[in-house]
Amino acid sequence: NRLGSEQPGDQSSCQPPPIKLGIMASGSGSNFEAIAQAIERKELNATIEVVIYNNPTATVAQRAMRLGVPSKLMDHRTYETREALDNAIAAQLKTDQVDWVIMAGWMRRVTQQLLSAFQGRILNIHPSLLPSIPGIRAVEQALAAQVKITGCSVHLVELIVDSGPIIMQAAVPVLPTDTPATLQARIQVQEHRIFPQAIAIAAHQANTSFEQQPT
Ligand code: GAR
């Protein structure tokens, strides 16, 4: 048995099994790669089972290939409804026995289909300090609103876009010289730092609250 293989003083029995992640991405995939690197550095006890992407040209697919992670194109244009897409995604993630779904630059609204399949176990990253500036083009919106501080948020996903309990945030000052590209680059540095930490925190919180349920 598993315990039988341990050496005296071996702490591995205290370590919970790795969290199985399924990544959903629409674009570059730099957050996916940051999570993969955190796993590689053993800062996050997880495995990435699959990367699902919806745009045939998304460069996240190349990153996945380079990192040896299986990827699957699920092009939203080939599904009749949002629900049909989410049902297919949920089925794939279940096939891959994923514990947590990580939206790392997923640019589609989710439906109850996916939410019900992974109740309370879907995380999203958004480039603003939610609940300020939800929705698309959050970096451009921050510049247009002339805010002096913006940032990024990792939150549990609910039906309303960019809502749901916030797990972790990082603040980023807006500089007078900022363009959308320079501000986004500084926000992404913070995203890459907090996303792996937020995954660990959310998984820990979920396990803890599960353990506290009355039997
Ligand atoms: C990230 O900056 C993330 O905050 C944003 O997409 C980018 C994806 O970058 N997500 C949203 O705007 C969701 N509303 P990446 O593909 O390099 O990880």
PDB file of C-alpha atoms and ligand atoms in Angstrom:
ATOM      1  CA  ASN A   1       0.000   0.000   0.000  1.00  0.00           C
ATOM      2  CA  ARG A   2       1.006   3.663  -0.317  1.00  0.00           C
ATOM      3  CA  LEU A   3       1.948   4.025   3.329  1.00  0.00           C
ATOM      4  CA  GLY A   4       4.095   0.914   3.204  1.00  0.00           C
ATOM      5  CA  SER A   5       6.528   2.482   0.759  1.00  0.00           C
ATOM      6  CA  GLU A   6       7.398   5.407   3.020  1.00  0.00           C
ATOM      7  CA  GLN A   7      10.726   5.726   4.793  1.00  0.00           C
ATOM      8  CA  PRO A   8      11.019   6.674   8.476  1.00  0.00           C
ATOM      9  CA  GLY A   9      10.816  10.449   8.759  1.00  0.00           C
ATOM     10  CA  ASP A  10       9.244  10.738   5.320  1.00  0.00           C
ATOM     11  CA  GLN A  11       6.824  13.675   5.391  1.00  0.00           C
ATOM     12  CA  SER A  12       5.107  12.726   2.141  1.00  0.00           C
ATOM     13  CA  SER A  13       2.156  11.123   3.946  1.00  0.00           C
ATOM     14  CA  CYS A  14       1.192  14.633   5.141  1.00  0.00           C
ATOM     15  CA  GLN A  15       1.085  15.933   1.585  1.00  0.00           C
ATOM     16  CA  PRO A  16      -2.355  15.789  -0.030  1.00  0.00           C
ATOM     17  CA  PRO A  17      -2.473  14.355  -3.569  1.00  0.00           C
ATOM     18  CA  PRO A  18      -1.747  16.850  -6.373  1.00  0.00           C
ATOM     19  CA  ILE A  19      -4.747  18.898  -7.523  1.00  0.00           C
ATOM     20  CA  LYS A  20      -5.689  17.920 -11.074  1.00  0.00           C
ATOM     21  CA  LEU A  21      -6.168  21.090 -13.110  1.00  0.00           C
ATOM     22  CA  GLY A  22      -7.956  21.653 -16.391  1.00  0.00           C
ATOM     23  CA  ILE A  23      -6.984  24.924 -18.064  1.00  0.00           C
ATOM     24  CA  MET A  24      -9.331  26.893 -20.304  1.00  0.00           C
ATOM     25  CA  ALA A  25      -7.696  29.579 -22.442  1.00  0.00           C
ATOM     26  CA  SER A  26      -8.476  31.678 -25.499  1.00  0.00           C
ATOM     27  CA  GLY A  27      -5.215  33.455 -26.267  1.00  0.00           C
ATOM     28  CA  SER A  28      -1.542  33.595 -25.489  1.00  0.00           C
ATOM     29  CA  GLY A  29      -1.548  31.315 -22.461  1.00  0.00           C
ATOM     30  CA  SER A  30       1.084  33.157 -20.422  1.00  0.00           C
ATOM     31  CA  ASN A  31      -0.930  32.473 -17.260  1.00  0.00           C
ATOM     32  CA  PHE A  32      -1.116  28.788 -18.138  1.00  0.00           C
ATOM     33  CA  GLU A  33       2.662  28.744 -18.495  1.00  0.00           C
ATOM     34  CA  ALA A  34       3.123  30.586 -15.183  1.00  0.00           C
ATOM     35  CA  ILE A  35       1.003  27.926 -13.462  1.00  0.00           C
ATOM     36  CA  ALA A  36       2.999  25.159 -15.160  1.00  0.00           C
ATOM     37  CA  GLN A  37       6.249  26.774 -13.990  1.00  0.00           C
ATOM     38  CA  ALA A  38       4.966  27.077 -10.413  1.00  0.00           C
ATOM     39  CA  ILE A  39       4.178  23.347 -10.513  1.00  0.00           C
ATOM     40  CA  GLU A  40       7.637  22.616 -11.923  1.00  0.00           C
ATOM     41  CA  ARG A  41       9.229  24.656  -9.106  1.00  0.00           C
ATOM     42  CA  LYS A  42       7.080  22.674  -6.630  1.00  0.00           C
ATOM     43  CA  GLU A  43       5.393  25.853  -5.407  1.00  0.00           C
ATOM     44  CA  LEU A  44       2.007  24.398  -6.361  1.00  0.00           C
ATOM     45  CA  ASN A  45       1.127  20.765  -5.694  1.00  0.00           C
ATOM     46  CA  ALA A  46      -0.847  20.143  -8.880  1.00  0.00           C
ATOM     47  CA  THR A  47      -0.826  18.559 -12.316  1.00  0.00           C
ATOM     48  CA  ILE A  48      -2.244  20.017 -15.522  1.00  0.00           C
ATOM     49  CA  GLU A  49      -4.345  17.324 -17.164  1.00  0.00           C
ATOM     50  CA  VAL A  50      -5.517  19.239 -20.218  1.00  0.00           C
ATOM     51  CA  VAL A  51      -5.623  22.661 -21.864  1.00  0.00           C
ATOM     52  CA  ILE A  52      -8.888  23.455 -23.632  1.00  0.00           C
ATOM     53  CA  TYR A  53      -8.809  26.366 -26.074  1.00  0.00           C
ATOM     54  CA  ASN A  54     -11.497  27.805 -28.308  1.00  0.00           C
ATOM     55  CA  ASN A  55      -9.557  29.733 -30.944  1.00  0.00           C
ATOM     56  CA  PRO A  56      -7.673  27.739 -33.590  1.00  0.00           C
ATOM     57  CA  THR A  57      -4.959  30.436 -33.680  1.00  0.00           C
ATOM     58  CA  ALA A  58      -4.481  30.717 -29.903  1.00  0.00           C
ATOM     59  CA  THR A  59      -0.777  30.392 -29.128  1.00  0.00           C
ATOM     60  CA  VAL A  60      -1.608  28.619 -25.873  1.00  0.00           C
ATOM     61  CA  ALA A  61      -1.634  25.449 -28.014  1.00  0.00           C
ATOM     62  CA  GLN A  62       2.056  25.888 -28.877  1.00  0.00           C
ATOM     63  CA  ARG A  63       2.909  26.503 -25.244  1.00  0.00           C
ATOM     64  CA  ALA A  64       1.042  23.329 -24.259  1.00  0.00           C
ATOM     65  CA  MET A  65       2.920  21.310 -26.880  1.00  0.00           C
ATOM     66  CA  ARG A  66       6.263  22.707 -25.709  1.00  0.00           C
ATOM     67  CA  LEU A  67       5.414  21.877 -22.088  1.00  0.00           C
ATOM     68  CA  GLY A  68       4.120  18.404 -22.950  1.00  0.00           C
ATOM     69  CA  VAL A  69       0.558  19.103 -21.786  1.00  0.00           C
ATOM     70  CA  PRO A  70      -2.304  17.618 -23.842  1.00  0.00           C
ATOM     71  CA  SER A  71      -4.442  20.288 -25.478  1.00  0.00           C
ATOM     72  CA  LYS A  72      -7.834  20.173 -27.133  1.00  0.00           C
ATOM     73  CA  LEU A  73      -9.405  22.694 -29.496  1.00  0.00           C
ATOM     74  CA  MET A  74     -13.098  23.191 -28.744  1.00  0.00           C
ATOM     75  CA  ASP A  75     -14.042  25.917 -31.171  1.00  0.00           C
ATOM     76  CA  HIS A  76     -17.185  27.710 -29.954  1.00  0.00           C
ATOM     77  CA  ARG A  77     -18.158  28.352 -33.601  1.00  0.00           C
ATOM     78  CA  THR A  78     -18.766  24.646 -34.068  1.00  0.00           C
ATOM     79  CA  TYR A  79     -21.379  24.443 -31.292  1.00  0.00           C
ATOM     80  CA  GLU A  80     -24.958  25.608 -31.736  1.00  0.00           C
ATOM     81  CA  THR A  81     -25.313  27.179 -28.301  1.00  0.00           C
ATOM     82  CA  ARG A  82     -23.201  28.295 -25.346  1.00  0.00           C
ATOM     83  CA  GLU A  83     -24.760  25.438 -23.382  1.00  0.00           C
ATOM     84  CA  ALA A  84     -23.688  22.870 -25.976  1.00  0.00           C
ATOM     85  CA  LEU A  85     -20.109  24.152 -25.851  1.00  0.00           C
ATOM     86  CA  ASP A  86     -20.061  24.074 -22.049  1.00  0.00           C
ATOM     87  CA  ASN A  87     -21.546  20.566 -21.964  1.00  0.00           C
ATOM     88  CA  ALA A  88     -18.797  19.363 -24.274  1.00  0.00           C
ATOM     89  CA  ILE A  89     -16.123  21.113 -22.211  1.00  0.00           C
ATOM     90  CA  ALA A  90     -17.506  19.656 -18.966  1.00  0.00           C
ATOM     91  CA  ALA A  91     -17.532  16.168 -20.498  1.00  0.00           C
ATOM     92  CA  GLN A  92     -13.900  16.535 -21.605  1.00  0.00           C
ATOM     93  CA  LEU A  93     -12.824  17.813 -18.191  1.00  0.00           C
ATOM     94  CA  LYS A  94     -14.621  14.924 -16.485  1.00  0.00           C
ATOM     95  CA  THR A  95     -12.943  12.453 -18.855  1.00  0.00           C
ATOM     96  CA  ASP A  96      -9.621  13.942 -17.793  1.00  0.00           C
ATOM     97  CA  GLN A  97     -10.681  13.596 -14.129  1.00  0.00           C
ATOM     98  CA  VAL A  98     -10.046  17.255 -13.436  1.00  0.00           C
ATOM     99  CA  ASP A  99     -10.586  18.560  -9.873  1.00  0.00           C
ATOM    100  CA  TRP A 100     -10.367  22.301 -10.565  1.00  0.00           C
ATOM    101  CA  VAL A 101     -11.099  24.289 -13.712  1.00  0.00           C
ATOM    102  CA  ILE A 102      -8.778  27.238 -14.299  1.00  0.00           C
ATOM    103  CA  MET A 103      -9.890  29.969 -16.683  1.00  0.00           C
ATOM    104  CA  ALA A 104      -6.607  31.506 -17.757  1.00  0.00           C
ATOM    105  CA  GLY A 105      -7.694  34.113 -20.281  1.00  0.00           C
ATOM    106  CA  TRP A 106     -10.937  32.339 -21.265  1.00  0.00           C
ATOM    107  CA  MET A 107     -12.955  34.918 -23.179  1.00  0.00           C
ATOM    108  CA  ARG A 108     -16.367  33.227 -23.268  1.00  0.00           C
ATOM    109  CA  ARG A 109     -19.269  33.672 -20.898  1.00  0.00           C
ATOM    110  CA  VAL A 110     -19.959  30.471 -18.970  1.00  0.00           C
ATOM    111  CA  THR A 111     -23.318  28.806 -18.520  1.00  0.00           C
ATOM    112  CA  GLN A 112     -24.907  26.868 -15.707  1.00  0.00           C
ATOM    113  CA  GLN A 113     -23.886  23.678 -17.565  1.00  0.00           C
ATOM    114  CA  LEU A 114     -20.225  24.122 -16.669  1.00  0.00           C
ATOM    115  CA  LEU A 115     -20.918  25.685 -13.269  1.00  0.00           C
ATOM    116  CA  SER A 116     -23.055  22.726 -12.189  1.00  0.00           C
ATOM    117  CA  ALA A 117     -20.490  20.200 -13.397  1.00  0.00           C
ATOM    118  CA  PHE A 118     -17.721  21.828 -11.308  1.00  0.00           C
ATOM    119  CA  GLN A 119     -19.679  23.455  -8.501  1.00  0.00           C
ATOM    120  CA  GLY A 120     -17.461  25.957  -6.652  1.00  0.00           C
ATOM    121  CA  ARG A 121     -14.317  24.623  -8.360  1.00  0.00           C
ATOM    122  CA  ILE A 122     -13.847  27.068 -11.230  1.00  0.00           C
ATOM    123  CA  LEU A 123     -11.376  29.947 -10.954  1.00  0.00           C
ATOM    124  CA  ASN A 124     -10.955  32.928 -13.276  1.00  0.00           C
ATOM    125  CA  ILE A 125      -8.342  35.662 -13.518  1.00  0.00           C
ATOM    126  CA  HIS A 126      -9.413  39.160 -14.465  1.00  0.00           C
ATOM    127  CA  PRO A 127      -7.174  42.191 -15.114  1.00  0.00           C
ATOM    128  CA  SER A 128      -8.735  44.654 -12.657  1.00  0.00           C
ATOM    129  CA  LEU A 129      -9.394  45.017  -8.956  1.00  0.00           C
ATOM    130  CA  LEU A 130     -12.899  43.548  -8.952  1.00  0.00           C
ATOM    131  CA  PRO A 131     -15.637  44.518  -8.357  1.00  0.00           C
ATOM    132  CA  SER A 132     -14.231  47.559 -10.217  1.00  0.00           C
ATOM    133  CA  ILE A 133     -14.044  47.280 -13.977  1.00  0.00           C
ATOM    134  CA  PRO A 134     -15.615  43.934 -14.854  1.00  0.00           C
ATOM    135  CA  GLY A 135     -16.084  42.901 -18.494  1.00  0.00           C
ATOM    136  CA  ILE A 136     -13.990  43.118 -21.604  1.00  0.00           C
ATOM    137  CA  ARG A 137     -11.012  45.424 -22.238  1.00  0.00           C
ATOM    138  CA  ALA A 138     -10.527  46.025 -18.522  1.00  0.00           C
ATOM    139  CA  VAL A 139      -7.055  47.500 -19.022  1.00  0.00           C
ATOM    140  CA  GLU A 140      -8.297  50.030 -21.590  1.00  0.00           C
ATOM    141  CA  GLN A 141     -11.268  50.777 -19.323  1.00  0.00           C
ATOM    142  CA  ALA A 142      -8.907  51.518 -16.416  1.00  0.00           C
ATOM    143  CA  LEU A 143      -6.929  53.988 -18.534  1.00  0.00           C
ATOM    144  CA  ALA A 144     -10.105  55.619 -19.838  1.00  0.00           C
ATOM    145  CA  ALA A 145     -11.420  56.026 -16.293  1.00  0.00           C
ATOM    146  CA  GLN A 146      -8.043  57.545 -15.265  1.00  0.00           C
ATOM    147  CA  VAL A 147      -7.835  55.341 -12.189  1.00  0.00           C
ATOM    148  CA  LYS A 148      -4.518  55.605 -10.386  1.00  0.00           C
ATOM    149  CA  ILE A 149      -4.465  52.004  -9.168  1.00  0.00           C
ATOM    150  CA  THR A 150      -5.699  48.902 -10.926  1.00  0.00           C
ATOM    151  CA  GLY A 151      -4.510  45.303 -10.772  1.00  0.00           C
ATOM    152  CA  CYS A 152      -5.774  41.763 -11.089  1.00  0.00           C
ATOM    153  CA  SER A 153      -8.151  39.445  -9.275  1.00  0.00           C
ATOM    154  CA  VAL A 154      -8.548  35.680  -9.029  1.00  0.00           C
ATOM    155  CA  HIS A 155     -12.109  34.743  -8.152  1.00  0.00           C
ATOM    156  CA  LEU A 156     -14.478  31.794  -8.062  1.00  0.00           C
ATOM    157  CA  VAL A 157     -16.695  31.814 -11.135  1.00  0.00           C
ATOM    158  CA  GLU A 158     -20.421  32.465 -10.932  1.00  0.00           C
ATOM    159  CA  LEU A 159     -22.999  33.040 -13.633  1.00  0.00           C
ATOM    160  CA  ILE A 160     -22.627  36.828 -13.692  1.00  0.00           C
ATOM    161  CA  VAL A 161     -19.433  37.723 -15.561  1.00  0.00           C
ATOM    162  CA  ASP A 162     -16.481  38.593 -13.292  1.00  0.00           C
ATOM    163  CA  SER A 163     -18.488  38.104 -10.110  1.00  0.00           C
ATOM    164  CA  GLY A 164     -17.956  35.462  -7.423  1.00  0.00           C
ATOM    165  CA  PRO A 165     -15.910  35.337  -4.230  1.00  0.00           C
ATOM    166  CA  ILE A 166     -12.453  36.879  -4.615  1.00  0.00           C
ATOM    167  CA  ILE A 167      -9.588  34.590  -3.637  1.00  0.00           C
ATOM    168  CA  MET A 168      -6.603  36.879  -4.208  1.00  0.00           C
ATOM    169  CA  GLN A 169      -5.781  40.284  -5.701  1.00  0.00           C
ATOM    170  CA  ALA A 170      -2.707  42.351  -6.525  1.00  0.00           C
ATOM    171  CA  ALA A 171      -2.607  46.121  -7.009  1.00  0.00           C
ATOM    172  CA  VAL A 172      -0.730  47.780  -9.876  1.00  0.00           C
ATOM    173  CA  PRO A 173      -0.196  51.567 -10.023  1.00  0.00           C
ATOM    174  CA  VAL A 174      -1.180  53.278 -13.270  1.00  0.00           C
ATOM    175  CA  LEU A 175       1.625  55.502 -14.540  1.00  0.00           C
ATOM    176  CA  PRO A 176       0.985  58.745 -16.448  1.00  0.00           C
ATOM    177  CA  THR A 177       2.953  57.342 -19.384  1.00  0.00           C
ATOM    178  CA  ASP A 178       1.051  54.035 -19.527  1.00  0.00           C
ATOM    179  CA  THR A 179      -0.399  52.646 -22.748  1.00  0.00           C
ATOM    180  CA  PRO A 180      -2.710  49.618 -22.717  1.00  0.00           C
ATOM    181  CA  ALA A 181       0.298  47.451 -23.597  1.00  0.00           C
ATOM    182  CA  THR A 182       2.623  48.727 -20.840  1.00  0.00           C
ATOM    183  CA  LEU A 183      -0.081  48.580 -18.185  1.00  0.00           C
ATOM    184  CA  GLN A 184      -1.172  45.108 -19.247  1.00  0.00           C
ATOM    185  CA  ALA A 185       2.422  43.896 -19.121  1.00  0.00           C
ATOM    186  CA  ARG A 186       2.802  45.047 -15.493  1.00  0.00           C
ATOM    187  CA  ILE A 187      -0.580  43.553 -14.566  1.00  0.00           C
ATOM    188  CA  GLN A 188       0.475  40.250 -16.107  1.00  0.00           C
ATOM    189  CA  VAL A 189       3.603  40.106 -13.955  1.00  0.00           C
ATOM    190  CA  GLN A 190       1.259  40.161 -10.957  1.00  0.00           C
ATOM    191  CA  GLU A 191      -1.167  37.699 -12.543  1.00  0.00           C
ATOM    192  CA  HIS A 192       1.611  35.181 -13.016  1.00  0.00           C
ATOM    193  CA  ARG A 193       2.629  35.604  -9.384  1.00  0.00           C
ATOM    194  CA  ILE A 194      -0.811  35.343  -7.748  1.00  0.00           C
ATOM    195  CA  PHE A 195      -2.631  32.789  -9.914  1.00  0.00           C
ATOM    196  CA  PRO A 196      -0.698  29.718  -8.695  1.00  0.00           C
ATOM    197  CA  GLN A 197      -0.989  30.929  -5.095  1.00  0.00           C
ATOM    198  CA  ALA A 198      -4.723  31.532  -5.497  1.00  0.00           C
ATOM    199  CA  ILE A 199      -5.231  28.003  -6.836  1.00  0.00           C
ATOM    200  CA  ALA A 200      -3.574  26.563  -3.731  1.00  0.00           C
ATOM    201  CA  ILE A 201      -5.595  28.832  -1.433  1.00  0.00           C
ATOM    202  CA  ALA A 202      -8.929  28.047  -3.117  1.00  0.00           C
ATOM    203  CA  ALA A 203      -8.289  24.302  -3.070  1.00  0.00           C
ATOM    204  CA  HIS A 204      -7.248  24.450   0.579  1.00  0.00           C
ATOM    205  CA  GLN A 205     -10.329  26.506   1.515  1.00  0.00           C
ATOM    206  CA  ALA A 206     -12.615  24.089  -0.324  1.00  0.00           C
ATOM    207  CA  ASN A 207     -11.078  21.086   1.447  1.00  0.00           C
ATOM    208  CA  THR A 208     -11.273  22.796   4.813  1.00  0.00           C
ATOM    209  CA  SER A 209     -14.910  23.773   4.436  1.00  0.00           C
ATOM    210  CA  PHE A 210     -15.665  20.229   3.212  1.00  0.00           C
ATOM    211  CA  GLU A 211     -14.013  18.767   6.305  1.00  0.00           C
ATOM    212  CA  GLN A 212     -16.068  21.098   8.491  1.00  0.00           C
ATOM    213  CA  GLN A 213     -19.387  19.889   7.086  1.00  0.00           C
ATOM    214  CA  PRO A 214     -21.428  18.023   9.726  1.00  0.00           C
ATOM    215  CA  THR A 215     -21.565  14.311   8.972  1.00  0.00           C
TER     216      THR A 215
HETATM  217  C1  GAR B   1      -5.032  37.885 -18.807  1.00  0.00           C
HETATM  218  O1  GAR B   1      -4.432  39.123 -18.632  1.00  0.00           O
HETATM  219  C2  GAR B   1      -6.361  37.821 -18.089  1.00  0.00           C
HETATM  220  O2  GAR B   1      -6.428  38.658 -17.001  1.00  0.00           O
HETATM  221  C3  GAR B   1      -7.322  38.264 -19.154  1.00  0.00           C
HETATM  222  O3  GAR B   1      -6.815  37.707 -20.335  1.00  0.00           O
HETATM  223  C4  GAR B   1      -5.410  37.685 -20.272  1.00  0.00           C
HETATM  224  C5  GAR B   1      -4.923  36.351 -20.811  1.00  0.00           C
HETATM  225  O4  GAR B   1      -3.540  36.364 -20.935  1.00  0.00           O
HETATM  226  N1  GAR B   1      -8.638  37.777 -18.877  1.00  0.00           N
HETATM  227  C6  GAR B   1      -9.734  38.483 -19.053  1.00  0.00           C
HETATM  228  O5  GAR B   1      -9.742  39.599 -19.509  1.00  0.00           O
HETATM  229  C7  GAR B   1     -11.006  37.770 -18.658  1.00  0.00           C
HETATM  230  N2  GAR B   1     -12.091  38.685 -18.541  1.00  0.00           N
HETATM  231  P1  GAR B   1      -2.739  35.023 -21.209  1.00  0.00           P
HETATM  232  O6  GAR B   1      -3.444  34.303 -22.356  1.00  0.00           O
HETATM  233  O7  GAR B   1      -1.378  35.479 -21.606  1.00  0.00           O
HETATM  234  O8  GAR B   1      -2.717  34.203 -19.958  1.00  0.00           O
END
